[in-house]
JSON list of C-alpha atoms in Angstrom, two decimals:
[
{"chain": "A", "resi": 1, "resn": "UNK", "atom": "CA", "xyz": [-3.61, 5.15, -7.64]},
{"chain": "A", "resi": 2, "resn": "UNK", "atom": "CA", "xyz": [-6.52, 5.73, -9.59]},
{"chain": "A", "resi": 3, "resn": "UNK", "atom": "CA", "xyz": [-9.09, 8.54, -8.84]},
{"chain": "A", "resi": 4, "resn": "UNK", "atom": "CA", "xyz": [-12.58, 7.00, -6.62]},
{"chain": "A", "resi": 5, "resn": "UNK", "atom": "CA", "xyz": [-14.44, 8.00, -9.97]},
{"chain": "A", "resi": 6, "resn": "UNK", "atom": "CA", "xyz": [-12.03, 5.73, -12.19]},
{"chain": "A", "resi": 7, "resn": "UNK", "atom": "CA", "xyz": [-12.30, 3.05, -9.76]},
{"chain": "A", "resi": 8, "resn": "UNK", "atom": "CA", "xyz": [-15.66, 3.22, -9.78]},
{"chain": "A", "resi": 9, "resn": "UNK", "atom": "CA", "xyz": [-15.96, 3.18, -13.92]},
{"chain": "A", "resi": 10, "resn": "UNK", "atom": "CA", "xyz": [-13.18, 0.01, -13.65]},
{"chain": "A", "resi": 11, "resn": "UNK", "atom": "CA", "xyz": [-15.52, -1.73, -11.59]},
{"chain": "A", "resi": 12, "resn": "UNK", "atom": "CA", "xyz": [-18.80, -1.26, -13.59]},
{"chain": "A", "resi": 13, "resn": "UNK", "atom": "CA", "xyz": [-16.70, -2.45, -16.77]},
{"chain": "A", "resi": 14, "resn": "UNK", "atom": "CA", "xyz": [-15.35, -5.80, -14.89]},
{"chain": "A", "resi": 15, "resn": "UNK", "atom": "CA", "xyz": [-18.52, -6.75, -13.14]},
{"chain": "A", "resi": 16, "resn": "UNK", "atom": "CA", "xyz": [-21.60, -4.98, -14.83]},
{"chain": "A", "resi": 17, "resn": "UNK", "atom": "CA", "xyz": [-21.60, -2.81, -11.49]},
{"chain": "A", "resi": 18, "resn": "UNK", "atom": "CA", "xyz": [-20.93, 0.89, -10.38]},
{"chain": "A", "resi": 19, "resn": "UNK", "atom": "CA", "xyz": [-20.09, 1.25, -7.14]},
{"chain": "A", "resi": 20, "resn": "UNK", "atom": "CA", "xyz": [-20.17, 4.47, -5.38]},
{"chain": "A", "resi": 21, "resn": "UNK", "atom": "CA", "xyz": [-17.29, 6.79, -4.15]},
{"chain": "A", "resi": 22, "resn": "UNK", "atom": "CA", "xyz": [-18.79, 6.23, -0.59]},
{"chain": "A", "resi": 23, "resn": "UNK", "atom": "CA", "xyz": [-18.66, 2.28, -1.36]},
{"chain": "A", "resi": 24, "resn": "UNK", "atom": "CA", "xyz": [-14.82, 2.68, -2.45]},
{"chain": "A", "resi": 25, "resn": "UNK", "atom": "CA", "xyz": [-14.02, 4.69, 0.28]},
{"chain": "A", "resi": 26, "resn": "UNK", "atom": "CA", "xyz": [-15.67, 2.44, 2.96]},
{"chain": "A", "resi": 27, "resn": "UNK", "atom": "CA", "xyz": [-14.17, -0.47, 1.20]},
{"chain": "A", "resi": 28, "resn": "UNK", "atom": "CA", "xyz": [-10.70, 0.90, 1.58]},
{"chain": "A", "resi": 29, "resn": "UNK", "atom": "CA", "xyz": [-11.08, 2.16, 5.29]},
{"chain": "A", "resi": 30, "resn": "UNK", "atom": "CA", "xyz": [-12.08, -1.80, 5.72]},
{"chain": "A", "resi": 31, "resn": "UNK", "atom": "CA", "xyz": [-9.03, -2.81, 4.22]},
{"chain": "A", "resi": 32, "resn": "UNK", "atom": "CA", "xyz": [-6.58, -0.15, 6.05]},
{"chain": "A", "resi": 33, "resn": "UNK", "atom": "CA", "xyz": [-7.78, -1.57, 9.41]},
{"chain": "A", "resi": 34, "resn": "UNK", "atom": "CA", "xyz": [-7.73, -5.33, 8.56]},
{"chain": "A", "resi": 35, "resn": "UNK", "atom": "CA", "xyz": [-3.96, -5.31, 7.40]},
{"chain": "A", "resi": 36, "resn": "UNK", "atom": "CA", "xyz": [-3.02, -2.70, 9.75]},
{"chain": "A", "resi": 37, "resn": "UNK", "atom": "CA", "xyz": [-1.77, -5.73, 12.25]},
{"chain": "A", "resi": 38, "resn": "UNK", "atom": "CA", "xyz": [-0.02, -7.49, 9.64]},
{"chain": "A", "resi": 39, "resn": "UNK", "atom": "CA", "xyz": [1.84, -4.05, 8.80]},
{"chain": "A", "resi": 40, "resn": "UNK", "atom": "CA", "xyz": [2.51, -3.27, 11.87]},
{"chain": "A", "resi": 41, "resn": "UNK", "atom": "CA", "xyz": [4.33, -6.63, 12.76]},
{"chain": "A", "resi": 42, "resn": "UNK", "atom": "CA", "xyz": [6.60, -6.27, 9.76]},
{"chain": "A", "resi": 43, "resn": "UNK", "atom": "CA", "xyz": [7.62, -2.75, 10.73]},
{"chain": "A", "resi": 44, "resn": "UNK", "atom": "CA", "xyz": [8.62, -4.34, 14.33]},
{"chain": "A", "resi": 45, "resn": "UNK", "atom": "CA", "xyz": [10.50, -6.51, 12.22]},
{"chain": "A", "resi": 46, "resn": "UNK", "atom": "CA", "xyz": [12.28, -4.46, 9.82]},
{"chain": "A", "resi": 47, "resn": "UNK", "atom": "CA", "xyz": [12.90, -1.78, 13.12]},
{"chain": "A", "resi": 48, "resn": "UNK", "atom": "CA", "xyz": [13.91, -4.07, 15.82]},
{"chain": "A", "resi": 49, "resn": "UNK", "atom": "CA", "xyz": [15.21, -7.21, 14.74]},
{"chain": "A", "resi": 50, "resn": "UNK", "atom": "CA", "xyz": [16.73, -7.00, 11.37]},
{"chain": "A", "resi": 51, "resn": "UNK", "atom": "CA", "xyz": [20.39, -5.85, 11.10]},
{"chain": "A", "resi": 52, "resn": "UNK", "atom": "CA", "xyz": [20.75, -2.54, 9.19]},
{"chain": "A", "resi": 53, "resn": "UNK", "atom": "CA", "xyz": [22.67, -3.42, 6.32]},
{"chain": "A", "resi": 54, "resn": "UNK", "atom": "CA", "xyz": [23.78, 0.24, 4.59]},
{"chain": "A", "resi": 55, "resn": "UNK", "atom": "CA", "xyz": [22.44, 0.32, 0.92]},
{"chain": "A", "resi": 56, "resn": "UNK", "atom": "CA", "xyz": [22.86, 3.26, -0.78]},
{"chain": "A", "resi": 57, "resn": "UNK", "atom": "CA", "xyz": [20.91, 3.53, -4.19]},
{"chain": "A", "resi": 58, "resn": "UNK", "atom": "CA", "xyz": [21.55, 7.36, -5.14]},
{"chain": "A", "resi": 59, "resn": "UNK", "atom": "CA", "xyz": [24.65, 6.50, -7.75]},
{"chain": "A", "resi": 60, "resn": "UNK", "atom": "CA", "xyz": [26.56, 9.10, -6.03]},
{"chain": "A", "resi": 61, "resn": "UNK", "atom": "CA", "xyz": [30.45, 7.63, -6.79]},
{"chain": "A", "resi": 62, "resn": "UNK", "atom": "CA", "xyz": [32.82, 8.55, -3.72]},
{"chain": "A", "resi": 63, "resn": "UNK", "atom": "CA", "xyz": [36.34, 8.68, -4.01]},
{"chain": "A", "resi": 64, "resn": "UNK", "atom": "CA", "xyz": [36.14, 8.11, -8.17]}
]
């Protein structure tokens, strides 16, 4: 969550080197499409096989 110019500035303090918002970017896209298979098989997963199970965290009391 940090803006492409922060991430840049992290990077050049870590490792001595800047990398550009078109190298972050790029990077990212990489990333997106490499773990898009892996998301995609837990989604099946959570949608089609698990059993829905009802948890409701809004602290709303019902009947007291």
């Amino acid at each position: 969550m940090l803006p492409l110019e922060r991430t840049g500035e992290v990077f050049e303090a870590l490792y001595g080197q800047a990398l550009s918002e078109g190298t972050i970017l790029e990077a990212c896209q990489e990333v997106a499409e490499r773990v898009e298979p892996g998301n995609a098989a837990i989604k099946k997963q959570l949608t089609e096989k698990e059993e829905i199970v009802h948890f409701d965290e809004t602290g709303a009391r019902v009947e007291g």
